[in-house]
Amino acid sequence: MKKYAYIGALGFLAIITTEFGIIGILPQIAEHYQIGIDKAGYLLGAFALAIALTGPFMTLLLSGFDRKKVMLIAIFIFLLTGIISSFLPPFWLLMLVRILPAFLQPVYIATALSVAVSQGNKQNENELMSIVFSGVAIAMVTTVPFATYIASIFHWEYSFIVQAIISIVALLAIYFVLPAMPVREKKSYGSQLKILKKPMFIVSTSMNFFMIAAWFSTYSYFADYLNKAKDMDGTMVSYMLFVFGIIGVFANWIAGKLLNKNITYTTVFFLSGTIIVPILLHFSGGNTMATVMVIALWGFLYSPSFLNASTYMISSAPEAMEFANSLATSFGNLGVTLGTTVGGLIIVSKGVQFTPWITVLFGVLAFLMIGLRSRLEKNPT
């Protein structure tokens, strides 16, 4: 039943609005707290780092609990984060409430994907996963740019109010639509941990890590990049986020179809954007129309990145899907942390216009991991 996949996507919408909705308001936050944009970027990086360090353990710990209750608790914590953040707390408290929901984000994602897939068959598994991950693309086209737009009209705390409202909607949908979902047969920790010894899974994890780091070394500073490198104001940035997202919704649907046919070729196709987009951004210069076209391509090639990364990793360890997916989420967010941190350092030392070239560097490393996995598949020994 696709209904469960759509419910998972709605929760994903709330999660992504909270995690990435802050990208469009980082300049305002930096100005409000009188800190550098690189330090404001910690609000994104610390969130991702908390996911990376705790995600797999939390997923293992809660793997035997009723899946509906796990999803409800996770979204409720995201709701609290939005409410508290909207009161303009001190920066240390804002950082703290940003980190708290990160502990349950991978648990929600792994659980939502498991619930969606459990209602289908092997043939449409990747398509059901793409529906859940469509919450990412939908957030990019609706709630993330809308939150940025509202912040540009009023003040940045209104962005968090938008996040809280989305979390309430997701919470109600899960509560009233999903039935109780107790785990009938819990897998042992040992059987799940075995995948950590598989060379192919380790290489796939590295690809995930480098691919997400590549995209986020620039995307984390999307607003700052367009402000300073492309001379766009806050309202124009919100429009660009809209363009970015609306293309991404379509891209996510295409990726789901392509993944059902060939996971590796699909991953390579979308990963090519980490090389192509930075080059096109450089040559678009100050031409606004050219920049808009590049951003549209950027949104198309970037948006399915988490879906591609998770599917690529899970395909190397299908026997422990939930644990593998939690690791995909954790290492993906570790990639967010690395990309955001390195991007921030480049901004401070060189300028925001140089961040796309970091994307190229990490993208090349991701391609090398895909090549290494292909060799392992041909010669496992």
CSV table of C-alpha atoms in Angstrom, one decimal:
chain,number,residue,atom,x,y,z
A,1,MET,CA,0.0,0.0,0.0
A,2,LYS,CA,1.5,3.3,-1.1
A,3,LYS,CA,-0.5,5.1,1.7
A,4,TYR,CA,2.1,4.2,4.3
A,5,ALA,CA,4.9,5.5,2.0
A,6,TYR,CA,3.1,8.8,1.6
A,7,ILE,CA,2.7,9.1,5.4
A,8,GLY,CA,6.5,8.4,5.7
A,9,ALA,CA,7.1,11.2,3.2
A,10,LEU,CA,5.0,13.6,5.2
A,11,GLY,CA,7.1,13.0,8.3
A,12,PHE,CA,10.2,13.3,6.1
A,13,LEU,CA,8.9,16.7,5.0
A,14,ALA,CA,8.8,17.9,8.7
A,15,ILE,CA,12.3,16.5,9.3
A,16,ILE,CA,13.9,18.1,6.2
A,17,THR,CA,12.1,21.4,6.8
A,18,THR,CA,13.7,21.5,10.3
A,19,GLU,CA,17.2,20.3,9.2
A,20,PHE,CA,17.6,22.2,6.0
A,21,GLY,CA,15.2,25.1,6.5
A,22,ILE,CA,17.9,26.9,8.3
A,23,ILE,CA,20.1,27.1,5.2
A,24,GLY,CA,18.1,30.0,3.8
A,25,ILE,CA,18.3,32.0,7.0
A,26,LEU,CA,22.0,31.5,8.0
A,27,PRO,CA,23.0,35.0,7.0
A,28,GLN,CA,20.2,36.5,9.2
A,29,ILE,CA,21.1,34.3,12.1
A,30,ALA,CA,24.8,35.2,11.8
A,31,GLU,CA,23.8,38.9,11.8
A,32,HIS,CA,21.5,38.5,14.8
A,33,TYR,CA,24.0,36.8,17.0
A,34,GLN,CA,26.9,38.8,15.6
A,35,ILE,CA,28.9,35.8,14.5
A,36,GLY,CA,30.6,34.6,11.3
A,37,ILE,CA,28.6,32.7,8.7
A,38,ASP,CA,31.0,29.7,9.3
A,39,LYS,CA,29.9,29.6,13.0
A,40,ALA,CA,26.3,29.9,12.0
A,41,GLY,CA,26.9,26.9,9.8
A,42,TYR,CA,27.5,24.9,13.0
A,43,LEU,CA,23.7,24.8,13.4
A,44,LEU,CA,23.6,22.6,10.3
A,45,GLY,CA,26.9,20.8,10.9
A,46,ALA,CA,26.3,19.9,14.6
A,47,PHE,CA,22.8,18.6,13.7
A,48,ALA,CA,24.3,16.3,11.1
A,49,LEU,CA,27.2,15.3,13.3
A,50,ALA,CA,24.8,14.2,16.1
A,51,ILE,CA,23.0,12.0,13.5
A,52,ALA,CA,26.2,10.5,12.3
A,53,LEU,CA,27.5,9.6,15.8
A,54,THR,CA,24.3,8.3,17.3
A,55,GLY,CA,22.0,7.1,14.4
A,56,PRO,CA,23.0,3.5,14.1
A,57,PHE,CA,23.0,2.9,17.9
A,58,MET,CA,19.6,4.5,18.3
A,59,THR,CA,18.2,2.4,15.5
A,60,LEU,CA,19.5,-0.8,16.9
A,61,LEU,CA,18.2,0.2,20.4
A,62,LEU,CA,14.7,0.9,19.2
A,63,SER,CA,14.5,-1.8,16.6
A,64,GLY,CA,12.1,-3.9,18.7
A,65,PHE,CA,9.6,-1.1,19.5
A,66,ASP,CA,6.3,-0.5,17.9
A,67,ARG,CA,7.1,1.4,14.7
A,68,LYS,CA,4.2,3.8,14.9
A,69,LYS,CA,5.2,4.9,18.4
A,70,VAL,CA,8.8,5.4,17.3
A,71,MET,CA,7.7,7.6,14.4
A,72,LEU,CA,5.4,9.6,16.7
A,73,ILE,CA,8.1,10.3,19.3
A,74,ALA,CA,10.6,11.3,16.7
A,75,ILE,CA,8.3,13.9,15.1
A,76,PHE,CA,7.2,15.2,18.5
A,77,ILE,CA,10.8,16.1,19.3
A,78,PHE,CA,11.1,17.9,16.0
A,79,LEU,CA,7.9,19.9,16.9
A,80,LEU,CA,9.5,20.9,20.2
A,81,THR,CA,12.6,22.1,18.4
A,82,GLY,CA,10.6,24.4,16.1
A,83,ILE,CA,8.6,25.9,19.0
A,84,ILE,CA,11.6,26.6,21.2
A,85,SER,CA,13.7,28.0,18.3
A,86,SER,CA,11.0,30.4,17.4
A,87,PHE,CA,11.5,32.3,20.7
A,88,LEU,CA,15.0,33.6,19.7
A,89,PRO,CA,16.9,31.7,22.4
A,90,PRO,CA,20.6,32.4,23.2
A,91,PHE,CA,22.8,30.8,20.5
A,92,TRP,CA,24.0,28.0,22.8
A,93,LEU,CA,20.3,27.0,23.5
A,94,LEU,CA,19.5,27.3,19.8
A,95,MET,CA,22.3,24.9,19.1
A,96,LEU,CA,21.2,22.5,21.9
A,97,VAL,CA,17.6,22.3,20.7
A,98,ARG,CA,18.8,21.8,17.1
A,99,ILE,CA,20.9,18.8,18.2
A,100,LEU,CA,18.2,17.0,20.3
A,101,PRO,CA,16.0,15.8,17.4
A,102,ALA,CA,19.0,14.6,15.5
A,103,PHE,CA,19.2,11.6,17.8
A,104,LEU,CA,15.9,10.2,16.4
A,105,GLN,CA,16.1,11.4,12.8
A,106,PRO,CA,17.8,8.2,11.4
A,107,VAL,CA,15.5,6.1,13.5
A,108,TYR,CA,12.5,7.8,11.9
A,109,ILE,CA,13.9,7.4,8.4
A,110,ALA,CA,14.8,3.8,8.8
A,111,THR,CA,11.4,3.0,10.4
A,112,ALA,CA,9.4,4.9,7.7
A,113,LEU,CA,11.3,3.1,4.9
A,114,SER,CA,10.8,-0.2,6.6
A,115,VAL,CA,7.0,0.4,7.0
A,116,ALA,CA,6.7,1.5,3.4
A,117,VAL,CA,8.6,-1.4,1.9
A,118,SER,CA,6.8,-3.9,4.2
A,119,GLN,CA,3.5,-3.1,2.4
A,120,GLY,CA,4.9,-3.8,-1.1
A,121,ASN,CA,6.9,-6.4,-3.0
A,122,LYS,CA,10.5,-6.7,-4.1
A,123,GLN,CA,9.8,-5.4,-7.6
A,124,ASN,CA,8.5,-2.0,-6.4
A,125,GLU,CA,10.7,-1.7,-3.3
A,126,ASN,CA,12.8,1.2,-4.7
A,127,GLU,CA,9.8,3.0,-6.0
A,128,LEU,CA,8.2,2.9,-2.5
A,129,MET,CA,11.5,4.2,-1.0
A,130,SER,CA,11.5,7.0,-3.6
A,131,ILE,CA,8.0,8.0,-2.4
A,132,VAL,CA,9.2,8.3,1.2
A,133,PHE,CA,12.3,10.2,0.0
A,134,SER,CA,10.1,12.5,-2.0
A,135,GLY,CA,9.6,14.3,1.3
A,136,VAL,CA,13.0,15.8,0.7
A,137,ALA,CA,12.3,17.1,-2.7
A,138,ILE,CA,8.8,18.4,-1.7
A,139,ALA,CA,10.4,20.2,1.3
A,140,MET,CA,12.8,21.9,-1.1
A,141,VAL,CA,10.0,23.1,-3.3
A,142,THR,CA,7.5,24.1,-0.6
A,143,THR,CA,8.4,24.5,3.0
A,144,VAL,CA,12.1,25.3,2.8
A,145,PRO,CA,11.7,28.2,0.3
A,146,PHE,CA,8.5,29.3,2.0
A,147,ALA,CA,10.2,29.4,5.4
A,148,THR,CA,13.0,31.4,3.8
A,149,TYR,CA,10.5,33.8,2.1
A,150,ILE,CA,8.6,34.3,5.4
A,151,ALA,CA,11.9,35.1,7.1
A,152,SER,CA,12.8,37.6,4.5
A,153,ILE,CA,9.5,39.5,4.9
A,154,PHE,CA,9.3,39.3,8.7
A,155,HIS,CA,12.2,37.9,10.8
A,156,TRP,CA,14.1,34.7,10.9
A,157,GLU,CA,12.3,33.2,13.9
A,158,TYR,CA,9.1,32.9,11.7
A,159,SER,CA,11.0,30.2,9.7
A,160,PHE,CA,10.9,28.0,12.8
A,161,ILE,CA,7.2,28.6,13.2
A,162,VAL,CA,6.7,27.2,9.7
A,163,GLN,CA,8.8,24.2,10.8
A,164,ALA,CA,6.6,23.6,13.9
A,165,ILE,CA,3.4,23.7,11.9
A,166,ILE,CA,4.6,21.1,9.4
A,167,SER,CA,5.6,18.9,12.3
A,168,ILE,CA,2.1,19.2,13.8
A,169,VAL,CA,0.6,18.1,10.5
A,170,ALA,CA,2.9,15.1,10.2
A,171,LEU,CA,2.3,14.1,13.9
A,172,LEU,CA,-1.5,14.1,13.4
A,173,ALA,CA,-1.2,12.1,10.1
A,174,ILE,CA,0.9,9.4,11.7
A,175,TYR,CA,-1.4,9.2,14.8
A,176,PHE,CA,-4.7,9.0,12.9
A,177,VAL,CA,-3.7,7.0,9.8
A,178,LEU,CA,-1.1,4.5,10.7
A,179,PRO,CA,-2.2,1.4,12.7
A,180,ALA,CA,-0.2,0.0,15.6
A,181,MET,CA,2.9,-1.7,14.2
A,182,PRO,CA,4.6,-3.9,16.8
A,183,VAL,CA,7.7,-5.8,15.6
A,184,ARG,CA,6.8,-9.4,15.3
A,185,GLU,CA,10.3,-10.8,14.9
A,186,LYS,CA,13.3,-8.8,16.1
A,187,LYS,CA,16.6,-9.5,14.5
A,188,SER,CA,19.6,-10.1,16.8
A,189,TYR,CA,22.1,-7.3,17.1
A,190,GLY,CA,24.8,-9.7,16.0
A,191,SER,CA,23.1,-10.6,12.7
A,192,GLN,CA,22.8,-6.9,11.8
A,193,LEU,CA,26.3,-6.0,12.8
A,194,LYS,CA,27.8,-8.5,10.5
A,195,ILE,CA,27.4,-6.2,7.5
A,196,LEU,CA,30.1,-4.0,9.0
A,197,LYS,CA,32.6,-6.7,8.0
A,198,LYS,CA,31.6,-6.7,4.3
A,199,PRO,CA,34.1,-4.9,2.1
A,200,MET,CA,31.4,-4.0,-0.4
A,201,PHE,CA,29.3,-2.4,2.2
A,202,ILE,CA,32.3,-0.4,3.6
A,203,VAL,CA,33.1,0.9,0.1
A,204,SER,CA,29.4,1.8,-0.5
A,205,THR,CA,29.4,3.7,2.8
A,206,SER,CA,32.4,5.7,1.7
A,207,MET,CA,30.7,6.6,-1.6
A,208,ASN,CA,27.7,7.8,0.3
A,209,PHE,CA,30.0,9.9,2.6
A,210,PHE,CA,31.9,11.6,-0.2
A,211,MET,CA,28.8,12.2,-2.4
A,212,ILE,CA,26.9,14.0,0.3
A,213,ALA,CA,30.0,15.9,1.4
A,214,ALA,CA,30.4,17.0,-2.2
A,215,TRP,CA,26.9,18.4,-2.5
A,216,PHE,CA,26.8,20.1,0.9
A,217,SER,CA,30.1,21.9,0.7
A,218,THR,CA,28.2,24.3,-1.5
A,219,TYR,CA,24.5,23.7,-0.8
A,220,SER,CA,24.9,24.4,2.9
A,221,TYR,CA,25.8,28.0,2.0
A,222,PHE,CA,23.3,28.2,-0.8
A,223,ALA,CA,21.9,31.6,0.4
A,224,ASP,CA,25.3,33.1,1.1
A,225,TYR,CA,26.7,31.9,-2.2
A,226,LEU,CA,23.8,33.4,-4.2
A,227,ASN,CA,24.0,36.6,-2.1
A,228,LYS,CA,27.7,37.3,-2.6
A,229,ALA,CA,28.8,35.3,-5.7
A,230,LYS,CA,25.6,35.9,-7.8
A,231,ASP,CA,24.4,39.2,-6.2
A,232,MET,CA,20.9,37.9,-5.3
A,233,ASP,CA,18.8,39.3,-2.4
A,234,GLY,CA,16.9,37.3,0.1
A,235,THR,CA,13.6,37.2,-1.9
A,236,MET,CA,15.4,36.1,-5.0
A,237,VAL,CA,17.2,33.3,-3.0
A,238,SER,CA,13.7,32.1,-1.9
A,239,TYR,CA,12.7,31.9,-5.5
A,240,MET,CA,15.8,30.0,-6.4
A,241,LEU,CA,15.1,27.5,-3.6
A,242,PHE,CA,11.6,27.1,-5.2
A,243,VAL,CA,13.1,26.4,-8.6
A,244,PHE,CA,15.6,24.1,-7.0
A,245,GLY,CA,12.9,22.2,-5.2
A,246,ILE,CA,10.3,21.9,-7.9
A,247,ILE,CA,12.8,20.4,-10.3
A,248,GLY,CA,13.8,18.1,-7.4
A,249,VAL,CA,10.3,16.6,-7.0
A,250,PHE,CA,10.4,15.5,-10.6
A,251,ALA,CA,14.0,14.2,-10.2
A,252,ASN,CA,13.1,12.1,-7.2
A,253,TRP,CA,10.3,10.4,-9.1
A,254,ILE,CA,12.7,9.7,-12.1
A,255,ALA,CA,15.4,8.4,-9.8
A,256,GLY,CA,12.9,5.9,-8.2
A,257,LYS,CA,12.0,4.5,-11.6
A,258,LEU,CA,15.7,4.3,-12.7
A,259,LEU,CA,16.8,2.7,-9.5
A,260,ASN,CA,14.4,-0.2,-10.2
A,261,LYS,CA,16.3,-0.8,-13.4
A,262,ASN,CA,20.0,-0.3,-12.4
A,263,ILE,CA,21.2,1.1,-9.1
A,264,THR,CA,24.8,1.8,-10.1
A,265,TYR,CA,24.1,3.6,-13.4
A,266,THR,CA,21.5,5.7,-11.7
A,267,THR,CA,23.8,6.7,-8.9
A,268,VAL,CA,26.6,7.6,-11.4
A,269,PHE,CA,24.2,9.7,-13.5
A,270,PHE,CA,23.1,11.9,-10.6
A,271,LEU,CA,26.5,12.0,-9.1
A,272,SER,CA,27.9,13.5,-12.3
A,273,GLY,CA,26.3,16.8,-11.1
A,274,THR,CA,29.1,17.2,-8.5
A,275,ILE,CA,31.4,17.8,-11.5
A,276,ILE,CA,29.1,19.4,-14.0
A,277,VAL,CA,27.3,21.9,-11.8
A,278,PRO,CA,30.4,23.7,-10.2
A,279,ILE,CA,31.8,24.1,-13.7
A,280,LEU,CA,28.6,25.6,-15.0
A,281,LEU,CA,28.2,27.9,-11.9
A,282,HIS,CA,31.7,29.2,-12.7
A,283,PHE,CA,31.0,30.0,-16.3
A,284,SER,CA,27.5,31.4,-15.7
A,285,GLY,CA,29.3,34.4,-14.1
A,286,GLY,CA,26.9,37.3,-13.4
A,287,ASN,CA,24.3,36.2,-16.0
A,288,THR,CA,21.2,35.8,-14.0
A,289,MET,CA,19.3,33.7,-16.6
A,290,ALA,CA,22.2,31.3,-17.0
A,291,THR,CA,22.5,31.0,-13.2
A,292,VAL,CA,18.8,30.1,-12.9
A,293,MET,CA,19.2,27.4,-15.5
A,294,VAL,CA,22.2,26.0,-13.7
A,295,ILE,CA,20.3,26.0,-10.4
A,296,ALA,CA,17.5,24.1,-12.1
A,297,LEU,CA,20.0,21.5,-13.2
A,298,TRP,CA,21.6,21.5,-9.8
A,299,GLY,CA,18.2,20.8,-8.2
A,300,PHE,CA,17.6,17.9,-10.6
A,301,LEU,CA,20.9,16.2,-10.0
A,302,TYR,CA,21.2,16.9,-6.3
A,303,SER,CA,17.6,16.1,-5.0
A,304,PRO,CA,17.7,12.3,-5.3
A,305,SER,CA,21.2,12.2,-3.6
A,306,PHE,CA,19.9,10.7,-0.2
A,307,LEU,CA,17.7,8.2,-2.1
A,308,ASN,CA,20.5,7.2,-4.3
A,309,ALA,CA,23.0,6.9,-1.4
A,310,SER,CA,20.6,4.8,0.8
A,311,THR,CA,19.6,2.5,-2.1
A,312,TYR,CA,23.3,2.1,-3.1
A,313,MET,CA,24.2,1.1,0.4
A,314,ILE,CA,21.2,-1.1,1.2
A,315,SER,CA,21.8,-3.0,-2.1
A,316,SER,CA,25.1,-4.2,-0.6
A,317,ALA,CA,23.5,-5.4,2.6
A,318,PRO,CA,19.8,-6.3,2.0
A,319,GLU,CA,19.8,-8.8,4.9
A,320,ALA,CA,19.9,-5.9,7.4
A,321,MET,CA,17.9,-3.2,5.7
A,322,GLU,CA,16.9,-1.0,8.7
A,323,PHE,CA,20.4,-1.0,10.2
A,324,ALA,CA,22.0,-0.4,6.8
A,325,ASN,CA,19.7,2.5,6.1
A,326,SER,CA,20.5,4.0,9.5
A,327,LEU,CA,24.1,3.8,8.7
A,328,ALA,CA,23.4,5.4,5.3
A,329,THR,CA,21.6,8.3,7.1
A,330,SER,CA,24.5,8.6,9.6
A,331,PHE,CA,27.3,8.6,7.1
A,332,GLY,CA,25.3,10.8,4.8
A,333,ASN,CA,25.0,13.3,7.7
A,334,LEU,CA,28.6,12.9,8.5
A,335,GLY,CA,29.1,13.9,4.9
A,336,VAL,CA,26.9,17.0,5.6
A,337,THR,CA,29.1,17.8,8.5
A,338,LEU,CA,32.4,17.5,6.5
A,339,GLY,CA,31.0,19.4,3.5
A,340,THR,CA,29.6,22.2,5.7
A,341,THR,CA,32.8,22.5,7.7
A,342,VAL,CA,35.2,22.5,4.8
A,343,GLY,CA,32.9,24.8,2.9
A,344,GLY,CA,32.9,27.2,5.9
A,345,LEU,CA,36.7,27.1,6.1
A,346,ILE,CA,37.0,27.9,2.4
A,347,ILE,CA,34.5,30.9,2.8
A,348,VAL,CA,36.6,32.3,5.6
A,349,SER,CA,40.0,31.8,3.9
A,350,LYS,CA,39.2,32.3,0.2
A,351,GLY,CA,35.6,33.4,-0.2
A,352,VAL,CA,32.2,31.8,-0.9
A,353,GLN,CA,32.7,31.8,-4.6
A,354,PHE,CA,35.3,29.0,-4.2
A,355,THR,CA,33.1,26.5,-2.5
A,356,PRO,CA,31.8,24.7,-5.7
A,357,TRP,CA,35.4,23.5,-6.4
A,358,ILE,CA,35.3,21.5,-3.1
A,359,THR,CA,32.2,19.8,-4.5
A,360,VAL,CA,34.3,18.7,-7.5
A,361,LEU,CA,37.0,17.3,-5.2
A,362,PHE,CA,34.6,15.2,-3.1
A,363,GLY,CA,32.7,14.2,-6.2
A,364,VAL,CA,35.8,12.6,-7.7
A,365,LEU,CA,36.4,10.7,-4.5
A,366,ALA,CA,32.8,9.3,-4.6
A,367,PHE,CA,33.4,8.2,-8.2
A,368,LEU,CA,36.5,6.4,-7.1
A,369,MET,CA,34.5,4.5,-4.5
A,370,ILE,CA,31.9,3.4,-7.2
A,371,GLY,CA,34.8,2.1,-9.3
A,372,LEU,CA,36.2,0.2,-6.4
A,373,ARG,CA,32.9,-1.4,-5.6
A,374,SER,CA,32.6,-2.5,-9.3
A,375,ARG,CA,35.9,-4.2,-9.0
A,376,LEU,CA,34.8,-6.0,-5.8
A,377,GLU,CA,31.7,-7.2,-7.5
A,378,LYS,CA,33.7,-8.7,-10.3
A,379,ASN,CA,36.4,-10.1,-8.0
A,380,PRO,CA,35.1,-10.4,-4.4
A,381,THR,CA,38.4,-11.9,-3.2
